[in-house]
């Protein structure tokens, strides 16, 4: 046990653990958006399509927030970006708890997306700043583990709180976000060291990332997968409601998925080690599509749990190679900008998924989940096609960097 602790947990800097703790607190309390679609249907009388459109506004705001967070994290600082995003998110969530007017709810939903997404690129950049290169894989694995531990706890709490009232649900989300803000404000220093402004290449960083064909192909395939996966937090509660299941049943499904990741994620690197990342990502997309297509057969909690088991295998397989591909394709000087572009995938999926999923559920019924399965297959085929060319590009870039350093590639590799 002591050896496992040293290999997986020990030796990471104190600042990393405060960043980790702030994220965990925020995730445990991050149950507001999980049940926003149910709130709009049950409390505000909207249909699935209308609720999906409003929840999707968080995705539009999130796309802007991701870009802003990446740029601000490099120019303004990691600490300021994290604190600003958390404080404004807490205020927006508190306002949502006591706002009855639908247009105001729509605006607040969009703002929640902006402020929630600001933190992602800044958090990743801060971790890279403080964690030595040799420990980063371990640090990010623990971050992903904590994220899902928090989501599992949030899902269980949200199911119980939704039975009491949505105002309490949103208010406690705001309180948790404020607690995370306090941890970061008190314990996390500024980790950005180059205060003399960005290098000239940095000023065109977003454009460089957007023009990187291999990177943007990877981003596009990730968007397909994320659009399917986001159905779990936006449309799945409505499907379970149609089958006569309560909000607490949805909490059980999402908590089960999170618990699987908490138990199994640390074993994934050994399972996929040495395999081509394109093939692993293709396998992950196929599992994800299969899991969501199983929902078409669901009429009770047991089948929903089976579906969650299958799609969670896909999400666990995808996490390590996703992080590796971004690291390999990102120039060191533009890492935060590449992270910002990659993070756009998730708010975009948060807009596309409920908007199309709400329409699909309302008008196609179980056909919505068959379409999700087809998207997963398409993403799997895309990863198989793009993976090998991406690997060749990465090897060519490494060889060029070795040659430019003046040390023969054969000596270095």
Coordinates of N, CA, C and O in Angstrom, one line a residue, residues 89-257:
X89 N -19.0 32.8 -11.3 CA -19.9 31.6 -11.4 C -20.7 31.4 -10.1 O -21.9 31.1 -10.3
X90 N -20.2 31.6 -9.0 CA -21.0 31.5 -7.7 C -22.1 32.6 -7.7 O -23.2 32.3 -7.4
X91 N -21.8 33.8 -8.2 CA -22.8 34.8 -8.2 C -23.9 34.5 -9.2 O -25.1 34.7 -8.9
X92 N -23.6 34.0 -10.4 CA -24.6 33.6 -11.4 C -25.4 32.5 -10.9 O -26.7 32.5 -11.2
X93 N -24.9 31.5 -10.3 CA -25.6 30.3 -9.8 C -26.6 30.7 -8.7 O -27.7 30.3 -8.6
X94 N -26.1 31.6 -7.8 CA -27.0 32.1 -6.8 C -28.2 32.9 -7.3 O -29.3 32.8 -6.9
X95 N -27.9 33.7 -8.4 CA -29.0 34.4 -9.0 C -30.0 33.5 -9.7 O -31.2 33.7 -9.6
X96 N -29.5 32.4 -10.3 CA -30.4 31.4 -10.9 C -31.4 30.8 -9.9 O -32.5 30.5 -10.3
X97 N -30.9 30.7 -8.7 CA -31.8 30.0 -7.7 C -33.0 30.8 -7.4 O -34.1 30.2 -7.0
X98 N -33.0 32.1 -7.6 CA -34.1 33.0 -7.2 C -34.7 33.8 -8.4 O -35.3 34.8 -8.2
X99 N -34.4 33.3 -9.6 CA -34.9 34.0 -10.8 C -36.1 33.2 -11.5 O -35.8 32.1 -12.0
X100 N -37.3 33.8 -11.5 CA -38.4 33.0 -12.1 C -38.6 33.3 -13.6 O -39.3 32.6 -14.3
X101 N -38.0 34.4 -14.1 CA -38.3 34.9 -15.4 C -37.5 34.1 -16.4 O -36.3 34.1 -16.4
X102 N -38.1 33.5 -17.4 CA -37.4 32.6 -18.4 C -36.3 33.3 -19.2 O -35.2 32.8 -19.3
X103 N -36.5 34.5 -19.7 CA -35.4 35.2 -20.4 C -34.2 35.4 -19.5 O -33.1 35.3 -20.0
X104 N -34.5 35.8 -18.2 CA -33.3 35.9 -17.3 C -32.6 34.6 -17.0 O -31.4 34.5 -16.9
X105 N -33.4 33.5 -16.9 CA -32.8 32.2 -16.7 C -31.9 31.8 -17.9 O -30.8 31.3 -17.8
X106 N -32.4 32.2 -19.1 CA -31.6 31.9 -20.3 C -30.3 32.7 -20.3 O -29.2 32.1 -20.6
X107 N -30.3 34.0 -19.9 CA -29.1 34.8 -19.9 C -28.2 34.2 -18.8 O -27.0 34.1 -19.0
X108 N -28.7 33.9 -17.6 CA -27.9 33.3 -16.6 C -27.3 32.0 -16.9 O -26.1 31.7 -16.6
X109 N -28.0 31.2 -17.7 CA -27.5 29.9 -18.1 C -26.3 30.1 -19.0 O -25.2 29.4 -18.9
X110 N -26.4 31.1 -19.9 CA -25.3 31.4 -20.8 C -24.0 31.9 -20.0 O -22.9 31.5 -20.3
X111 N -24.3 32.8 -19.0 CA -23.2 33.3 -18.2 C -22.5 32.2 -17.4 O -21.3 32.2 -17.2
X112 N -23.3 31.3 -16.9 CA -22.8 30.1 -16.2 C -21.8 29.4 -17.0 O -20.8 28.9 -16.6
X113 N -22.2 29.2 -18.3 CA -21.3 28.5 -19.2 C -20.0 29.2 -19.4 O -18.9 28.6 -19.4
X114 N -20.1 30.6 -19.5 CA -18.9 31.4 -19.7 C -17.9 31.2 -18.5 O -16.7 30.9 -18.7
X115 N -18.4 31.5 -17.3 CA -17.6 31.5 -16.1 C -17.1 30.1 -15.7 O -16.0 30.0 -15.2
X116 N -17.9 29.1 -16.0 CA -17.5 27.7 -15.6 C -16.4 27.3 -16.5 O -15.4 26.6 -16.1
X117 N -16.4 27.7 -17.8 CA -15.4 27.2 -18.8 C -14.1 28.0 -18.7 O -13.1 27.6 -19.1
X118 N -14.1 29.2 -18.1 CA -12.9 30.0 -17.9 C -11.8 29.3 -17.2 O -10.6 29.4 -17.4
X119 N -12.3 28.5 -16.2 CA -11.3 27.9 -15.3 C -10.5 26.7 -15.9 O -9.4 26.5 -15.5
X120 N -11.0 26.1 -16.9 CA -10.4 24.9 -17.4 C -9.0 25.1 -18.0 O -8.0 24.5 -17.5
X121 N -8.8 25.9 -19.0 CA -7.4 26.2 -19.5 C -6.5 26.7 -18.4 O -5.3 26.4 -18.3
X122 N -7.0 27.6 -17.5 CA -6.2 28.1 -16.4 C -5.7 27.1 -15.5 O -4.6 27.0 -15.0
X123 N -6.6 26.1 -15.1 CA -6.3 25.0 -14.2 C -5.2 24.1 -14.8 O -4.2 23.8 -14.1
X124 N -5.4 23.8 -16.1 CA -4.4 22.9 -16.7 C -3.0 23.6 -16.8 O -2.0 23.0 -16.5
X125 N -3.1 24.9 -17.2 CA -1.8 25.6 -17.3 C -1.1 25.8 -15.9 O 0.1 25.6 -15.8
X126 N -1.9 26.0 -14.9 CA -1.3 26.1 -13.5 C -0.6 24.8 -13.1 O 0.4 24.8 -12.5
X127 N -1.3 23.7 -13.4 CA -0.7 22.4 -13.1 C 0.6 22.1 -13.8 O 1.6 21.7 -13.2
X128 N 0.6 22.5 -15.1 CA 1.8 22.3 -15.9 C 2.9 23.2 -15.3 O 4.1 22.8 -15.3
X129 N 2.6 24.4 -14.8 CA 3.5 25.3 -14.3 C 4.3 24.7 -13.0 O 5.5 24.9 -12.9
X130 N 3.5 24.0 -12.2 CA 4.0 23.7 -10.9 C 4.5 22.2 -10.8 O 5.2 21.8 -9.9
X131 N 4.0 21.3 -11.7 CA 4.4 19.9 -11.6 C 5.5 19.6 -12.6 O 5.4 20.0 -13.8
X132 N 6.6 19.0 -12.1 CA 7.7 18.6 -13.0 C 7.2 17.7 -14.2 O 6.2 16.9 -14.0
X133 N 7.9 17.7 -15.3 CA 7.5 17.0 -16.5 C 7.3 15.5 -16.2 O 6.3 14.9 -16.6
X134 N 8.2 14.9 -15.4 CA 8.1 13.5 -15.1 C 6.8 13.1 -14.3 O 6.4 11.9 -14.4
X135 N 6.2 14.0 -13.6 CA 5.1 13.7 -12.8 C 3.8 14.2 -13.4 O 2.7 14.0 -12.7
X136 N 3.8 14.7 -14.6 CA 2.5 15.3 -15.1 C 1.5 14.3 -15.4 O 0.3 14.5 -15.2
X137 N 1.9 13.2 -16.0 CA 0.9 12.1 -16.3 C 0.2 11.7 -15.1 O -1.1 11.5 -15.1
X138 N 0.9 11.5 -14.0 CA 0.3 11.1 -12.7 C -0.6 12.2 -12.2 O -1.7 11.9 -11.7
X139 N -0.1 13.4 -12.3 CA -0.9 14.6 -11.8 C -2.3 14.7 -12.5 O -3.3 14.9 -11.9
X140 N -2.2 14.5 -13.9 CA -3.5 14.7 -14.6 C -4.4 13.4 -14.4 O -5.6 13.6 -14.5
X141 N -3.8 12.3 -14.2 CA -4.6 11.1 -13.9 C -5.4 11.3 -12.6 O -6.5 11.0 -12.5
X142 N -4.7 11.8 -11.6 CA -5.3 12.1 -10.3 C -6.4 13.2 -10.5 O -7.4 13.2 -9.8
X143 N -6.1 14.2 -11.3 CA -7.1 15.2 -11.5 C -8.4 14.7 -12.2 O -9.5 15.0 -11.7
X144 N -8.2 13.8 -13.2 CA -9.4 13.2 -13.8 C -10.1 12.3 -12.8 O -11.3 12.3 -12.8
X145 N -9.4 11.6 -12.0 CA -10.0 10.8 -10.9 C -10.8 11.6 -10.0 O -11.9 11.3 -9.6
X146 N -10.2 12.7 -9.5 CA -10.9 13.6 -8.6 C -12.2 14.2 -9.2 O -13.2 14.4 -8.6
X147 N -12.0 14.6 -10.5 CA -13.2 15.2 -11.2 C -14.4 14.2 -11.2 O -15.5 14.6 -10.9
X148 N -14.1 13.0 -11.4 CA -15.2 12.0 -11.5 C -15.7 11.6 -10.1 O -16.8 11.3 -9.9
X149 N -14.8 11.6 -9.1 CA -15.2 11.4 -7.7 C -16.2 12.5 -7.3 O -17.2 12.2 -6.7
X150 N -15.8 13.7 -7.6 CA -16.7 14.8 -7.3 C -18.0 14.7 -8.1 O -19.1 15.0 -7.5
X151 N -18.0 14.3 -9.4 CA -19.2 14.2 -10.1 C -20.1 13.1 -9.6 O -21.4 13.2 -9.6
X152 N -19.5 12.0 -9.1 CA -20.3 10.9 -8.5 C -21.0 11.4 -7.3 O -22.2 11.2 -7.1
X153 N -20.3 12.1 -6.4 CA -20.9 12.7 -5.2 C -22.0 13.7 -5.5 O -23.1 13.7 -4.9
X154 N -21.7 14.5 -6.5 CA -22.7 15.6 -6.9 C -23.9 14.9 -7.4 O -25.1 15.4 -7.2
X155 N -23.8 13.9 -8.2 CA -25.0 13.2 -8.8 C -25.9 12.7 -7.7 O -27.1 12.8 -7.8
X156 N -25.3 12.0 -6.7 CA -26.1 11.5 -5.6 C -26.8 12.6 -4.8 O -28.0 12.6 -4.5
X157 N -26.0 13.7 -4.5 CA -26.6 14.8 -3.7 C -27.7 15.5 -4.5 O -28.7 15.9 -4.0
X158 N -27.4 15.7 -5.8 CA -28.4 16.4 -6.7 C -29.7 15.6 -6.7 O -30.8 16.3 -6.7
X159 N -29.7 14.3 -6.8 CA -30.9 13.6 -6.9 C -31.8 13.7 -5.6 O -33.0 13.9 -5.7
X160 N -31.1 13.8 -4.5 CA -31.8 14.0 -3.2 C -32.3 15.5 -3.1 O -33.4 15.7 -2.7
X161 N -31.4 16.4 -3.4 CA -31.8 17.8 -3.3 C -32.9 18.2 -4.2 O -33.7 19.1 -3.9
X162 N -32.9 17.6 -5.4 CA -34.0 18.0 -6.4 C -35.4 17.6 -5.9 O -36.4 18.2 -6.2
X163 N -35.4 16.5 -5.0 CA -36.7 16.2 -4.4 C -37.2 17.2 -3.4 O -38.4 17.3 -3.2
X164 N -36.2 18.0 -2.8 CA -36.6 19.0 -1.9 C -37.0 20.3 -2.6 O -38.0 20.9 -2.3
X165 N -36.1 20.7 -3.5 CA -36.4 22.0 -4.2 C -35.2 22.4 -5.0 O -34.1 22.3 -4.6
X166 N -35.5 23.0 -6.2 CA -34.4 23.4 -7.1 C -33.7 24.6 -6.6 O -32.5 24.8 -6.9
X167 N -34.4 25.5 -5.9 CA -33.7 26.7 -5.3 C -32.6 26.3 -4.4 O -31.5 26.9 -4.4
X168 N -32.9 25.3 -3.6 CA -31.8 24.8 -2.7 C -30.7 24.2 -3.5 O -29.5 24.4 -3.1
X169 N -31.0 23.5 -4.5 CA -30.0 22.8 -5.4 C -29.0 23.9 -5.9 O -27.8 23.7 -5.8
X170 N -29.6 24.9 -6.5 CA -28.7 25.9 -7.1 C -28.0 26.7 -6.1 O -26.8 27.2 -6.3
X171 N -28.6 27.0 -4.9 CA -27.9 27.8 -3.9 C -26.7 27.0 -3.3 O -25.7 27.6 -3.1
X172 N -26.9 25.7 -3.1 CA -25.7 25.0 -2.6 C -24.6 24.9 -3.6 O -23.4 24.8 -3.2
X173 N -25.0 24.8 -4.9 CA -24.0 24.8 -5.9 C -23.2 26.1 -5.8 O -21.9 26.1 -5.9
X174 N -23.8 27.2 -5.6 CA -23.1 28.5 -5.5 C -22.2 28.5 -4.3 O -21.1 29.1 -4.3
X175 N -22.7 28.0 -3.2 CA -21.9 27.9 -1.9 C -20.6 27.1 -2.2 O -19.5 27.5 -1.8
X176 N -20.8 25.9 -2.8 CA -19.6 25.1 -3.1 C -18.6 25.8 -4.0 O -17.4 25.7 -3.8
X177 N -19.1 26.5 -5.0 CA -18.2 27.3 -5.9 C -17.4 28.3 -5.1 O -16.2 28.6 -5.3
X178 N -18.1 29.0 -4.2 CA -17.5 30.0 -3.3 C -16.4 29.4 -2.4 O -15.4 30.0 -2.2
X179 N -16.7 28.2 -1.9 CA -15.7 27.5 -1.1 C -14.4 27.2 -1.9 O -13.3 27.4 -1.4
X180 N -14.6 26.7 -3.1 CA -13.5 26.5 -4.0 C -12.7 27.8 -4.2 O -11.5 27.8 -4.3
X181 N -13.4 28.9 -4.5 CA -12.8 30.2 -4.6 C -11.9 30.5 -3.5 O -10.8 31.0 -3.6
X182 N -12.4 30.3 -2.2 CA -11.6 30.6 -1.0 C -10.4 29.8 -0.9 O -9.3 30.3 -0.6
X183 N -10.5 28.5 -1.2 CA -9.3 27.6 -1.2 C -8.2 28.1 -2.2 O -7.0 28.3 -1.8
X184 N -8.6 28.5 -3.4 CA -7.7 29.0 -4.4 C -7.1 30.3 -4.0 O -5.9 30.6 -4.2
X185 N -8.0 31.2 -3.5 CA -7.5 32.5 -3.1 C -6.5 32.5 -2.0 O -5.6 33.3 -2.0
X186 N -6.7 31.6 -1.0 CA -5.9 31.6 0.2 C -4.6 30.8 -0.1 O -3.5 31.2 0.4
X187 N -4.7 29.7 -0.8 CA -3.5 28.8 -0.9 C -2.8 28.7 -2.2 O -1.7 28.2 -2.2
X188 N -3.3 29.2 -3.3 CA -2.7 29.1 -4.6 C -2.1 30.4 -5.0 O -2.8 31.4 -5.3
X189 N -0.7 30.5 -5.2 CA -0.1 31.7 -5.6 C -0.2 31.7 -7.2 O -0.6 30.8 -7.8
X190 N 0.2 32.9 -7.7 CA 0.3 33.0 -9.2 C 1.5 32.1 -9.7 O 2.6 32.2 -9.2
X191 N 1.2 31.2 -10.6 CA 2.2 30.3 -11.1 C 2.8 30.7 -12.4 O 3.8 30.1 -12.9
X192 N 2.2 31.7 -13.1 CA 2.8 32.3 -14.3 C 4.0 33.1 -14.0 O 4.0 34.1 -13.3
X193 N 5.1 32.6 -14.6 CA 6.4 33.3 -14.2 C 6.9 34.3 -15.2 O 7.6 35.2 -14.8
X194 N 6.5 34.3 -16.5 CA 7.0 35.2 -17.5 C 6.0 36.5 -17.4 O 5.0 36.5 -18.1
X195 N 6.4 37.4 -16.6 CA 5.6 38.6 -16.5 C 5.8 39.7 -17.5 O 5.2 40.7 -17.5
X196 N 6.8 39.5 -18.3 CA 7.2 40.6 -19.3 C 6.3 40.5 -20.5 O 6.7 41.1 -21.5
X197 N 5.2 39.8 -20.5 CA 4.3 39.7 -21.7 C 4.6 38.6 -22.5 O 5.7 38.0 -22.5
X198 N 3.7 38.2 -23.4 CA 3.9 37.0 -24.3 C 4.9 37.2 -25.3 O 5.1 38.3 -25.8
X199 N 5.5 36.2 -25.8 CA 6.4 36.2 -26.9 C 5.7 36.5 -28.1 O 4.5 36.3 -28.2
X200 N 6.3 37.1 -29.2 CA 5.6 37.4 -30.4 C 4.8 36.2 -30.9 O 3.7 36.4 -31.4
X201 N 5.3 35.0 -30.9 CA 4.6 33.8 -31.4 C 3.3 33.6 -30.7 O 2.3 33.1 -31.2
X202 N 3.3 34.0 -29.4 CA 2.1 33.7 -28.5 C 0.9 34.5 -29.0 O -0.2 34.1 -28.8
X203 N 1.2 35.7 -29.6 CA 0.0 36.6 -29.9 C -0.8 36.0 -31.1 O -2.0 36.3 -31.2
X204 N -0.3 35.1 -31.8 CA -1.0 34.4 -32.9 C -1.3 33.0 -32.5 O -1.7 32.2 -33.4
X205 N -1.3 32.7 -31.2 CA -1.4 31.3 -30.8 C -2.7 30.7 -31.2 O -2.8 29.5 -31.6
X206 N -3.9 31.4 -31.0 CA -5.1 30.8 -31.3 C -5.2 30.5 -32.8 O -5.7 29.5 -33.2
X207 N -4.7 31.4 -33.6 CA -4.7 31.2 -35.1 C -3.8 30.0 -35.5 O -4.2 29.2 -36.4
X208 N -2.7 29.9 -34.8 CA -1.8 28.8 -35.1 C -2.5 27.4 -34.8 O -2.4 26.5 -35.6
X209 N -3.2 27.4 -33.6 CA -3.9 26.2 -33.3 C -5.0 25.9 -34.3 O -5.2 24.7 -34.7
X210 N -5.8 26.9 -34.7 CA -6.9 26.7 -35.6 C -6.5 26.3 -37.0 O -7.2 25.7 -37.7
X211 N -5.2 26.7 -37.4 CA -4.7 26.3 -38.7 C -4.0 25.0 -38.7 O -3.5 24.5 -39.7
X212 N -3.8 24.4 -37.5 CA -3.1 23.1 -37.4 C -4.1 22.0 -37.8 O -5.0 21.6 -37.0
X213 N -3.9 21.5 -39.0 CA -4.9 20.6 -39.6 C -5.0 19.3 -38.8 O -6.1 18.8 -38.5
X214 N -3.9 18.7 -38.3 CA -3.9 17.5 -37.6 C -4.6 17.7 -36.2 O -5.4 16.9 -35.8
X215 N -4.3 18.8 -35.6 CA -4.9 19.1 -34.3 C -6.4 19.3 -34.4 O -7.2 18.8 -33.6
X216 N -6.8 20.1 -35.4 CA -8.2 20.4 -35.6 C -9.0 19.2 -36.0 O -10.2 19.0 -35.7
X217 N -8.4 18.2 -36.7 CA -9.1 17.0 -37.0 C -9.4 16.2 -35.7 O -10.5 15.7 -35.5
X218 N -8.4 16.2 -34.9 CA -8.5 15.5 -33.5 C -9.6 16.3 -32.8 O -10.5 15.6 -32.1
X219 N -9.6 17.6 -32.8 CA -10.7 18.4 -32.1 C -12.1 18.0 -32.6 O -13.0 17.8 -31.9
X220 N -12.2 17.9 -34.0 CA -13.5 17.6 -34.6 C -14.0 16.3 -34.2 O -15.2 16.1 -33.9
X221 N -13.1 15.3 -34.2 CA -13.5 13.9 -33.8 C -13.9 13.9 -32.3 O -14.9 13.2 -31.9
X222 N -13.2 14.7 -31.5 CA -13.5 14.7 -30.0 C -14.9 15.4 -29.9 O -15.7 15.0 -29.0
X223 N -15.2 16.4 -30.7 CA -16.5 17.0 -30.7 C -17.7 16.0 -30.9 O -18.7 16.1 -30.3
X224 N -17.5 15.1 -31.9 CA -18.5 14.1 -32.2 C -18.7 13.2 -30.9 O -19.9 13.0 -30.5
X225 N -17.6 12.8 -30.3 CA -17.7 12.0 -29.1 C -18.4 12.7 -28.0 O -19.2 12.2 -27.2
X226 N -17.9 14.0 -27.8 CA -18.5 14.8 -26.7 C -20.0 15.1 -26.9 O -20.7 15.2 -25.9
X227 N -20.4 15.2 -28.1 CA -21.8 15.5 -28.4 C -22.7 14.3 -27.9 O -23.8 14.5 -27.4
X228 N -22.2 13.1 -28.1 CA -22.9 11.9 -27.6 C -22.8 11.9 -26.1 O -23.8 11.7 -25.4
X229 N -21.6 12.0 -25.6 CA -21.4 11.9 -24.1 C -22.3 12.9 -23.3 O -22.8 12.6 -22.2
X230 N -22.4 14.1 -23.9 CA -23.1 15.2 -23.1 C -24.6 14.8 -23.0 O -25.3 15.4 -22.2
X231 N -25.1 13.9 -23.8 CA -26.5 13.5 -23.7 C -26.7 12.9 -22.3 O -27.9 13.0 -21.8
X232 N -25.7 12.4 -21.6 CA -25.9 11.8 -20.3 C -26.2 12.9 -19.3 O -26.9 12.6 -18.3
X233 N -25.8 14.1 -19.5 CA -26.0 15.2 -18.5 C -27.1 16.1 -18.9 O -27.5 17.1 -18.1
X234 N -27.7 16.0 -20.1 CA -28.7 16.9 -20.6 C -30.0 16.2 -21.0 O -31.1 16.7 -20.5
X235 N -30.0 15.2 -21.8 CA -31.2 14.6 -22.3 C -31.5 13.3 -21.5 O -32.7 12.9 -21.4
X236 N -30.6 12.6 -21.0 CA -30.8 11.3 -20.2 C -31.8 11.5 -19.1 O -32.7 10.7 -18.9
X237 N -31.8 12.6 -18.3 CA -32.8 12.8 -17.2 C -34.2 12.8 -17.8 O -35.1 12.3 -17.2
X238 N -34.4 13.4 -19.0 CA -35.7 13.5 -19.5 C -36.2 12.1 -20.0 O -37.4 11.8 -19.9
X239 N -35.2 11.3 -20.6 CA -35.6 10.0 -21.1 C -36.0 9.1 -19.9 O -37.0 8.3 -20.0
X240 N -35.3 9.2 -18.8 CA -35.6 8.4 -17.6 C -36.9 8.9 -17.0 O -37.7 8.1 -16.5
X241 N -37.2 10.2 -17.1 CA -38.5 10.7 -16.6 C -39.6 10.1 -17.4 O -40.7 9.7 -16.9
X242 N -39.4 10.0 -18.7 CA -40.5 9.5 -19.6 C -40.7 8.0 -19.3 O -41.8 7.5 -19.5
X243 N -39.7 7.3 -18.7 CA -39.9 5.9 -18.4 C -40.4 5.8 -16.9 O -40.4 4.6 -16.4
X244 N -40.8 6.9 -16.3 CA -41.4 6.8 -15.0 C -40.4 6.8 -13.9 O -40.7 6.5 -12.7
X245 N -39.1 7.1 -14.1 CA -38.1 7.1 -13.1 C -37.9 8.5 -12.5 O -38.1 9.5 -13.2
X246 N -37.5 8.6 -11.3 CA -37.4 9.8 -10.6 C -36.0 10.4 -10.8 O -35.1 9.8 -11.3
X247 N -35.9 11.7 -10.3 CA -34.6 12.3 -10.3 C -33.5 11.6 -9.5 O -32.3 11.6 -9.9
X248 N -33.9 11.0 -8.5 CA -32.9 10.2 -7.7 C -32.4 9.0 -8.4 O -31.3 8.6 -8.3
X249 N -33.2 8.4 -9.3 CA -32.8 7.3 -10.1 C -31.7 7.8 -11.1 O -30.7 7.1 -11.3
X250 N -31.9 9.0 -11.7 CA -30.8 9.5 -12.6 C -29.6 9.8 -11.8 O -28.5 9.5 -12.3
X251 N -29.7 10.2 -10.5 CA -28.5 10.4 -9.7 C -27.8 9.1 -9.5 O -26.6 9.1 -9.4
X252 N -28.5 8.0 -9.3 CA -27.9 6.7 -9.1 C -27.1 6.3 -10.4 O -26.0 5.8 -10.3
X253 N -27.6 6.6 -11.6 CA -26.9 6.2 -12.8 C -25.6 7.0 -13.0 O -24.6 6.4 -13.3
X254 N -25.7 8.3 -12.8 CA -24.5 9.1 -12.9 C -23.5 8.8 -11.8 O -22.3 8.9 -12.1
X255 N -24.0 8.6 -10.6 CA -23.0 8.2 -9.5 C -22.4 6.9 -9.8 O -21.2 6.7 -9.6
X256 N -23.1 5.9 -10.4 CA -22.6 4.6 -10.7 C -21.5 4.8 -11.8 O -20.4 4.2 -11.6
X257 N -21.7 5.6 -12.8 CA -20.7 5.9 -13.8 C -19.4 6.5 -13.2 O -18.3 6.1 -13.5

